[in-house]
Amino acid sequence: MKKTLFTMSALCLMSAMAFAQTAPNAARQKMIDSIRNAAIAEAAKANPMLRQLHISTDIISQGDINGKLYGDPLFKGRASTIRTNMAFNIPLKTWGKNSLSASLNYFQQRIEITDVESFNPIVGNEDRIFNKSTVGFSAAFQRRDSLFGRPVFLMASVLGVTNEASSIKRLSYLGTAIFPLKQTAKTRYSVGLIINIDPSLKVPVVPFFTYWHKFDNDIELNVNLPRQLGLRKAFSDNFWGTFGTSLSGSVAFFNINNPTLPNDVNYTTIDLKTGPGIEYRFAKKFIFGVSGGILTPLSSRVFDRNKTSSDYFINNKLSNVPYVNFSLSLLPFLR
């Protein structure tokens, strides 16, 4: 899921460049590069996942958790979580209408479960703490082109996630196509498709829609469905606030030592985060952010690594809880 979310974020950048034109001479190309760089910088200010480096920590308050094994009660208790994510984006090469890029991602989460009441002997009544880390990488090829006389942005990428040096636990392939429909000084929108070939997903094709509009009071509406919906207001070039709802998620790998259960498993979550935030740019390229609000768990499942997430054998229900997020980012260094 995180990989899909990251890809959806990258689409915002290509959308911002939707109507760039290629040039017949070097002077024209320099002007286009300047416009392109300005668009990248503005897009990165509005979207943290487009920045060169982004470090983010979620502190999720304690809430109720109820686990079921194959539909039968397994345990209940109280759970709190701390998640830290570090993403590093690396532009590799640009030539003509094409570009290559790579990214590295490190994700760590600490889950503490207290006040445990067990309903099955495979789970004891003692408190538990889980510390899990994953490392992800991706390589992507992008191309600006046209189809039926209209601009189109194409991307193909390979993504891998693991928790050990000796093997890749999950490998997936993505293809995206963006069709910009309109761009003016105050409005732009586009549609597209994501094809995600991932062994944990049953539905490999996801449509998406992006819309941006700047009102007369300088409030910006950002719609990036199905990932994000929010408002943004710049109080100065270096300080802005946001309010909205976004999808987030996590993935971890476990080995379960019980002969009645799968051994090599995935644990994935999908959440909605809703609330306000502020960001401040300092030292020209660095941005510090604070946000918070309510986290709504949508899915928390454990399933065999070789099966889809819909074939889960443990399903957790968690209550809505407050959260706070702290982030530090580095804007792209452009040529």
Short mmCIF file of C-alpha atoms in Angstrom, two decimals:
data_model
loop_
_atom_site.label_atom_id
_atom_site.label_comp_id
_atom_site.label_asym_id
_atom_site.label_seq_id
_atom_site.Cartn_x
_atom_site.Cartn_y
_atom_site.Cartn_z
CA MET A 1 0.00 0.00 0.00
CA LYS A 2 2.74 2.47 0.85
CA LYS A 3 4.27 1.93 -2.50
CA THR A 4 1.02 2.82 -4.21
CA LEU A 5 0.68 5.87 -2.04
CA PHE A 6 4.17 6.96 -2.90
CA THR A 7 3.47 6.53 -6.61
CA MET A 8 0.28 8.59 -6.34
CA SER A 9 2.33 11.37 -4.79
CA ALA A 10 4.82 11.28 -7.67
CA LEU A 11 1.95 11.79 -10.10
CA CYS A 12 1.37 15.30 -8.74
CA LEU A 13 4.78 16.34 -10.05
CA MET A 14 4.11 15.08 -13.56
CA SER A 15 0.71 16.78 -13.50
CA ALA A 16 2.39 20.11 -12.66
CA MET A 17 4.53 19.73 -15.82
CA ALA A 18 1.60 18.69 -17.98
CA PHE A 19 1.66 21.44 -20.56
CA ALA A 20 5.41 21.98 -20.96
CA GLN A 21 6.41 22.16 -24.63
CA THR A 22 9.62 20.85 -26.18
CA ALA A 23 11.81 23.43 -27.92
CA PRO A 24 13.67 23.61 -31.21
CA ASN A 25 16.62 25.55 -29.82
CA ALA A 26 18.80 25.86 -26.72
CA ALA A 27 17.42 29.24 -25.60
CA ARG A 28 13.88 27.95 -25.68
CA GLN A 29 14.96 24.80 -23.85
CA LYS A 30 16.57 26.88 -21.08
CA MET A 31 13.33 28.76 -20.61
CA ILE A 32 11.38 25.51 -20.44
CA ASP A 33 13.88 24.09 -17.92
CA SER A 34 13.45 27.18 -15.78
CA ILE A 35 9.65 26.83 -15.85
CA ARG A 36 9.97 23.12 -15.14
CA ASN A 37 12.27 23.70 -12.15
CA ALA A 38 9.90 26.31 -10.72
CA ALA A 39 6.99 23.87 -11.10
CA ILE A 40 8.98 21.11 -9.38
CA ALA A 41 9.89 23.40 -6.47
CA GLU A 42 6.29 24.53 -5.99
CA ALA A 43 4.97 20.98 -6.28
CA ALA A 44 7.52 19.80 -3.70
CA LYS A 45 6.47 22.55 -1.28
CA ALA A 46 2.85 21.38 -1.55
CA ASN A 47 3.61 17.63 -1.51
CA PRO A 48 6.21 16.23 0.96
CA MET A 49 6.69 12.98 -1.00
CA LEU A 50 8.19 14.93 -3.92
CA ARG A 51 11.03 16.32 -1.84
CA GLN A 52 14.62 15.12 -2.07
CA LEU A 53 14.57 13.86 1.52
CA HIS A 54 11.59 13.49 3.85
CA ILE A 55 11.71 12.22 7.43
CA SER A 56 8.41 11.82 9.23
CA THR A 57 7.38 10.44 12.64
CA ASP A 58 3.81 9.60 13.70
CA ILE A 59 3.07 9.30 17.41
CA ILE A 60 -0.27 7.48 17.62
CA SER A 61 -2.09 7.52 20.94
CA GLN A 62 -3.25 4.44 22.80
CA GLY A 63 -6.59 2.99 21.73
CA ASP A 64 -8.63 -0.20 21.88
CA ILE A 65 -7.61 -3.21 19.80
CA ASN A 66 -9.61 -6.40 19.22
CA GLY A 67 -8.02 -9.26 17.28
CA LYS A 68 -9.76 -12.18 15.58
CA LEU A 69 -8.23 -15.40 14.25
CA TYR A 70 -10.18 -16.87 11.31
CA GLY A 71 -13.18 -14.85 12.54
CA ASP A 72 -13.03 -16.09 16.17
CA PRO A 73 -12.01 -13.84 19.10
CA LEU A 74 -8.23 -13.93 19.65
CA PHE A 75 -7.44 -11.13 22.13
CA LYS A 76 -8.26 -7.60 23.17
CA GLY A 77 -6.20 -4.85 24.72
CA ARG A 78 -4.83 -1.35 24.29
CA ALA A 79 -2.37 -0.45 21.51
CA SER A 80 -0.13 2.54 20.82
CA THR A 81 2.23 3.01 17.87
CA ILE A 82 5.22 5.11 16.83
CA ARG A 83 6.06 5.08 13.11
CA THR A 84 9.09 6.70 11.48
CA ASN A 85 9.55 6.89 7.73
CA MET A 86 12.55 8.21 5.79
CA ALA A 87 12.34 8.61 2.00
CA PHE A 88 15.25 9.69 -0.21
CA ASN A 89 14.54 10.50 -3.87
CA ILE A 90 17.44 10.41 -6.35
CA PRO A 91 17.16 11.86 -9.89
CA LEU A 92 19.55 9.87 -12.09
CA LYS A 93 19.40 11.10 -15.69
CA THR A 94 17.26 13.25 -17.98
CA TRP A 95 17.44 13.21 -21.78
CA GLY A 96 14.89 14.65 -24.17
CA LYS A 97 11.42 13.66 -23.00
CA ASN A 98 12.74 10.90 -20.75
CA SER A 99 14.10 10.63 -17.22
CA LEU A 100 15.32 8.03 -14.76
CA SER A 101 15.04 8.22 -10.99
CA ALA A 102 15.41 6.05 -7.93
CA SER A 103 14.28 6.16 -4.33
CA LEU A 104 15.24 4.58 -1.03
CA ASN A 105 12.85 4.20 1.87
CA TYR A 106 13.33 3.15 5.48
CA PHE A 107 10.30 2.47 7.69
CA GLN A 108 10.32 1.58 11.39
CA GLN A 109 7.39 1.06 13.72
CA ARG A 110 7.09 0.28 17.40
CA ILE A 111 3.78 -1.23 18.51
CA GLU A 112 3.05 -1.61 22.23
CA ILE A 113 0.03 -3.68 23.33
CA THR A 114 -1.00 -3.53 26.99
CA ASP A 115 -3.91 -4.74 29.14
CA VAL A 116 -4.03 -7.92 27.05
CA GLU A 117 -6.93 -10.33 27.57
CA SER A 118 -6.45 -13.55 25.61
CA PHE A 119 -9.24 -15.71 24.19
CA ASN A 120 -6.94 -18.28 22.55
CA PRO A 121 -3.96 -20.20 24.00
CA ILE A 122 -1.67 -19.10 21.14
CA VAL A 123 -1.74 -15.59 22.66
CA GLY A 124 -0.79 -15.05 26.30
CA ASN A 125 -2.07 -12.34 28.64
CA GLU A 126 1.28 -10.55 28.93
CA ASP A 127 1.97 -7.11 27.45
CA ARG A 128 3.86 -7.11 24.14
CA ILE A 129 6.16 -4.73 22.25
CA PHE A 130 6.93 -5.21 18.54
CA ASN A 131 9.78 -3.35 16.81
CA LYS A 132 9.72 -3.90 13.05
CA SER A 133 11.71 -2.27 10.26
CA THR A 134 11.53 -2.49 6.46
CA VAL A 135 13.71 -1.13 3.68
CA GLY A 136 12.30 -0.29 0.27
CA PHE A 137 13.78 0.73 -3.06
CA SER A 138 12.41 1.69 -6.44
CA ALA A 139 13.68 2.57 -9.91
CA ALA A 140 11.44 4.50 -12.28
CA PHE A 141 11.43 5.55 -15.94
CA GLN A 142 9.29 8.56 -16.93
CA ARG A 143 8.43 9.89 -20.37
CA ARG A 144 6.52 12.97 -21.54
CA ASP A 145 4.69 12.23 -24.77
CA SER A 146 1.42 12.78 -26.60
CA LEU A 147 -1.50 10.54 -27.53
CA PHE A 148 -4.26 11.53 -29.98
CA GLY A 149 -2.88 15.06 -29.96
CA ARG A 150 -3.02 15.43 -26.18
CA PRO A 151 -0.13 15.33 -23.67
CA VAL A 152 0.39 12.17 -21.65
CA PHE A 153 2.86 11.27 -18.94
CA LEU A 154 3.99 7.66 -18.68
CA MET A 155 5.90 5.98 -15.88
CA ALA A 156 7.12 2.42 -15.33
CA SER A 157 8.79 1.35 -12.10
CA VAL A 158 9.92 -1.65 -10.09
CA LEU A 159 9.62 -1.63 -6.31
CA GLY A 160 11.05 -3.94 -3.67
CA VAL A 161 10.52 -4.15 0.09
CA THR A 162 12.33 -6.34 2.61
CA ASN A 163 13.38 -6.65 6.24
CA GLU A 164 16.56 -8.65 5.61
CA ALA A 165 19.69 -8.33 3.50
CA SER A 166 19.54 -11.80 1.96
CA SER A 167 16.23 -11.54 0.07
CA ILE A 168 13.47 -9.25 -1.19
CA LYS A 169 10.22 -10.02 0.61
CA ARG A 170 7.91 -8.22 -1.82
CA LEU A 171 8.55 -7.21 -5.43
CA SER A 172 6.02 -5.33 -7.51
CA TYR A 173 5.80 -3.55 -10.85
CA LEU A 174 3.87 -0.38 -11.56
CA GLY A 175 2.81 1.41 -14.71
CA THR A 176 1.04 4.76 -14.73
CA ALA A 177 -0.47 6.99 -17.39
CA ILE A 178 -1.54 10.58 -16.70
CA PHE A 179 -3.74 12.56 -19.07
CA PRO A 180 -3.76 16.28 -18.23
CA LEU A 181 -7.12 17.79 -19.19
CA LYS A 182 -6.80 21.45 -18.25
CA GLN A 183 -4.34 23.94 -16.82
CA THR A 184 -4.82 27.63 -16.14
CA ALA A 185 -3.26 30.01 -13.65
CA LYS A 186 -5.79 28.96 -11.02
CA THR A 187 -7.03 25.51 -12.05
CA ARG A 188 -5.60 22.26 -13.31
CA TYR A 189 -6.84 18.70 -13.36
CA SER A 190 -5.98 15.33 -14.86
CA VAL A 191 -7.09 11.70 -14.93
CA GLY A 192 -5.15 8.48 -15.21
CA LEU A 193 -4.61 4.84 -14.37
CA ILE A 194 -2.19 2.92 -12.17
CA ILE A 195 -1.41 -0.71 -13.00
CA ASN A 196 0.13 -2.37 -9.94
CA ILE A 197 1.34 -5.96 -10.35
CA ASP A 198 1.74 -6.99 -6.72
CA PRO A 199 1.20 -10.51 -5.29
CA SER A 200 -0.67 -9.04 -2.28
CA LEU A 201 -3.28 -7.22 -4.40
CA LYS A 202 -6.30 -8.74 -6.12
CA VAL A 203 -7.21 -5.60 -8.10
CA PRO A 204 -4.21 -4.51 -10.20
CA VAL A 205 -5.77 -1.42 -11.84
CA VAL A 206 -6.67 1.77 -9.96
CA PRO A 207 -8.08 4.91 -11.63
CA PHE A 208 -7.17 8.28 -10.17
CA PHE A 209 -8.16 11.91 -10.47
CA THR A 210 -6.19 15.02 -9.50
CA TYR A 211 -7.59 18.53 -9.18
CA TRP A 212 -6.01 21.77 -7.97
CA HIS A 213 -7.70 25.15 -7.67
CA LYS A 214 -6.59 28.44 -6.13
CA PHE A 215 -9.41 30.63 -4.83
CA ASP A 216 -9.38 34.43 -4.80
CA ASN A 217 -8.45 34.38 -1.10
CA ASP A 218 -5.33 32.34 -1.99
CA ILE A 219 -6.63 29.15 -0.39
CA GLU A 220 -5.69 26.13 -2.51
CA LEU A 221 -7.87 23.05 -2.90
CA ASN A 222 -5.89 19.86 -3.56
CA VAL A 223 -7.76 16.72 -4.61
CA ASN A 224 -5.71 13.60 -5.32
CA LEU A 225 -8.18 10.70 -5.34
CA PRO A 226 -8.13 8.13 -3.92
CA ARG A 227 -5.21 9.28 -1.76
CA GLN A 228 -5.79 12.80 -0.49
CA LEU A 229 -8.22 15.71 -0.10
CA GLY A 230 -7.14 18.95 1.53
CA LEU A 231 -6.85 22.73 1.72
CA ARG A 232 -3.63 24.73 1.82
CA LYS A 233 -3.04 28.38 2.68
CA ALA A 234 0.32 30.13 2.29
CA PHE A 235 0.85 32.89 4.84
CA SER A 236 4.23 33.76 3.33
CA ASP A 237 6.80 32.17 0.99
CA ASN A 238 8.21 30.26 3.96
CA PHE A 239 5.15 29.45 6.09
CA TRP A 240 1.88 27.71 5.23
CA GLY A 241 -0.93 25.73 6.84
CA THR A 242 -3.03 22.77 5.71
CA PHE A 243 -6.19 20.92 6.66
CA GLY A 244 -7.38 17.69 5.10
CA THR A 245 -7.68 13.92 5.00
CA SER A 246 -5.16 11.46 3.57
CA LEU A 247 -4.62 7.73 3.31
CA SER A 248 -1.57 6.23 4.96
CA GLY A 249 -0.39 2.71 5.57
CA SER A 250 2.32 0.43 6.87
CA VAL A 251 3.85 -2.96 6.15
CA ALA A 252 5.87 -5.33 8.33
CA PHE A 253 7.13 -8.91 7.99
CA PHE A 254 6.83 -11.55 10.72
CA ASN A 255 7.80 -15.16 11.32
CA ILE A 256 5.20 -16.98 13.42
CA ASN A 257 6.41 -20.06 15.27
CA ASN A 258 3.15 -21.97 15.48
CA PRO A 259 2.49 -25.14 13.44
CA THR A 260 -1.20 -24.29 13.00
CA LEU A 261 -0.49 -20.90 11.36
CA PRO A 262 1.47 -19.67 8.33
CA ASN A 263 5.10 -18.96 9.20
CA ASP A 264 6.18 -16.20 6.79
CA VAL A 265 3.57 -13.43 7.01
CA ASN A 266 2.83 -9.81 6.19
CA TYR A 267 1.22 -7.36 8.58
CA THR A 268 -0.35 -4.37 6.80
CA THR A 269 -2.44 -1.43 7.92
CA ILE A 270 -4.45 1.23 6.09
CA ASP A 271 -5.46 4.41 7.94
CA LEU A 272 -7.16 7.75 7.38
CA LYS A 273 -5.44 10.77 8.93
CA THR A 274 -7.56 13.90 9.33
CA GLY A 275 -6.53 17.23 10.81
CA PRO A 276 -4.57 20.49 10.49
CA GLY A 277 -0.88 21.04 9.96
CA ILE A 278 1.72 23.76 9.52
CA GLU A 279 5.08 23.84 7.73
CA TYR A 280 7.94 26.35 7.92
CA ARG A 281 10.80 26.62 5.43
CA PHE A 282 14.17 27.60 6.87
CA ALA A 283 17.71 27.73 5.50
CA LYS A 284 16.26 27.97 1.95
CA LYS A 285 16.00 24.21 1.32
CA PHE A 286 14.78 22.77 4.64
CA ILE A 287 11.17 22.47 5.82
CA PHE A 288 9.97 21.59 9.32
CA GLY A 289 6.37 20.48 9.82
CA VAL A 290 3.92 19.64 12.60
CA SER A 291 0.47 18.15 12.07
CA GLY A 292 -2.09 16.19 14.04
CA GLY A 293 -5.69 15.18 14.40
CA ILE A 294 -7.61 11.91 14.35
CA LEU A 295 -6.34 8.63 12.91
CA THR A 296 -9.08 6.28 11.69
CA PRO A 297 -7.90 2.67 11.17
CA LEU A 298 -9.52 1.14 8.08
CA SER A 299 -7.66 -2.17 7.91
CA SER A 300 -5.19 -4.12 10.05
CA ARG A 301 -4.46 -7.62 8.73
CA VAL A 302 -1.99 -10.48 8.97
CA PHE A 303 -1.74 -12.84 5.98
CA ASP A 304 0.56 -15.35 4.33
CA ARG A 305 3.28 -13.49 2.38
CA ASN A 306 2.51 -15.54 -0.74
CA LYS A 307 -1.21 -14.71 -0.69
CA THR A 308 -3.30 -11.56 -1.12
CA SER A 309 -4.29 -9.30 1.76
CA SER A 310 -7.91 -10.43 1.35
CA ASP A 311 -6.80 -13.95 2.42
CA TYR A 312 -5.95 -12.77 5.94
CA PHE A 313 -6.16 -15.04 8.97
CA ILE A 314 -5.82 -12.35 11.67
CA ASN A 315 -7.95 -9.22 11.51
CA ASN A 316 -7.61 -6.42 14.07
CA LYS A 317 -10.20 -3.77 14.83
CA LEU A 318 -8.78 -0.57 16.30
CA SER A 319 -10.53 2.51 17.66
CA ASN A 320 -10.12 6.05 16.37
CA VAL A 321 -7.27 7.79 18.21
CA PRO A 322 -5.45 11.15 18.25
CA TYR A 323 -2.06 11.39 16.57
CA VAL A 324 0.70 13.96 16.08
CA ASN A 325 3.28 14.05 13.31
CA PHE A 326 6.69 15.75 13.13
CA SER A 327 8.58 16.03 9.84
CA LEU A 328 11.80 17.39 8.36
CA SER A 329 12.27 17.73 4.60
CA LEU A 330 14.82 18.81 2.03
CA LEU A 331 13.60 20.47 -1.17
CA PRO A 332 14.98 19.19 -4.51
CA PHE A 333 18.33 20.46 -5.75
CA LEU A 334 17.68 21.40 -9.35
CA ARG A 335 20.10 22.05 -12.19
#
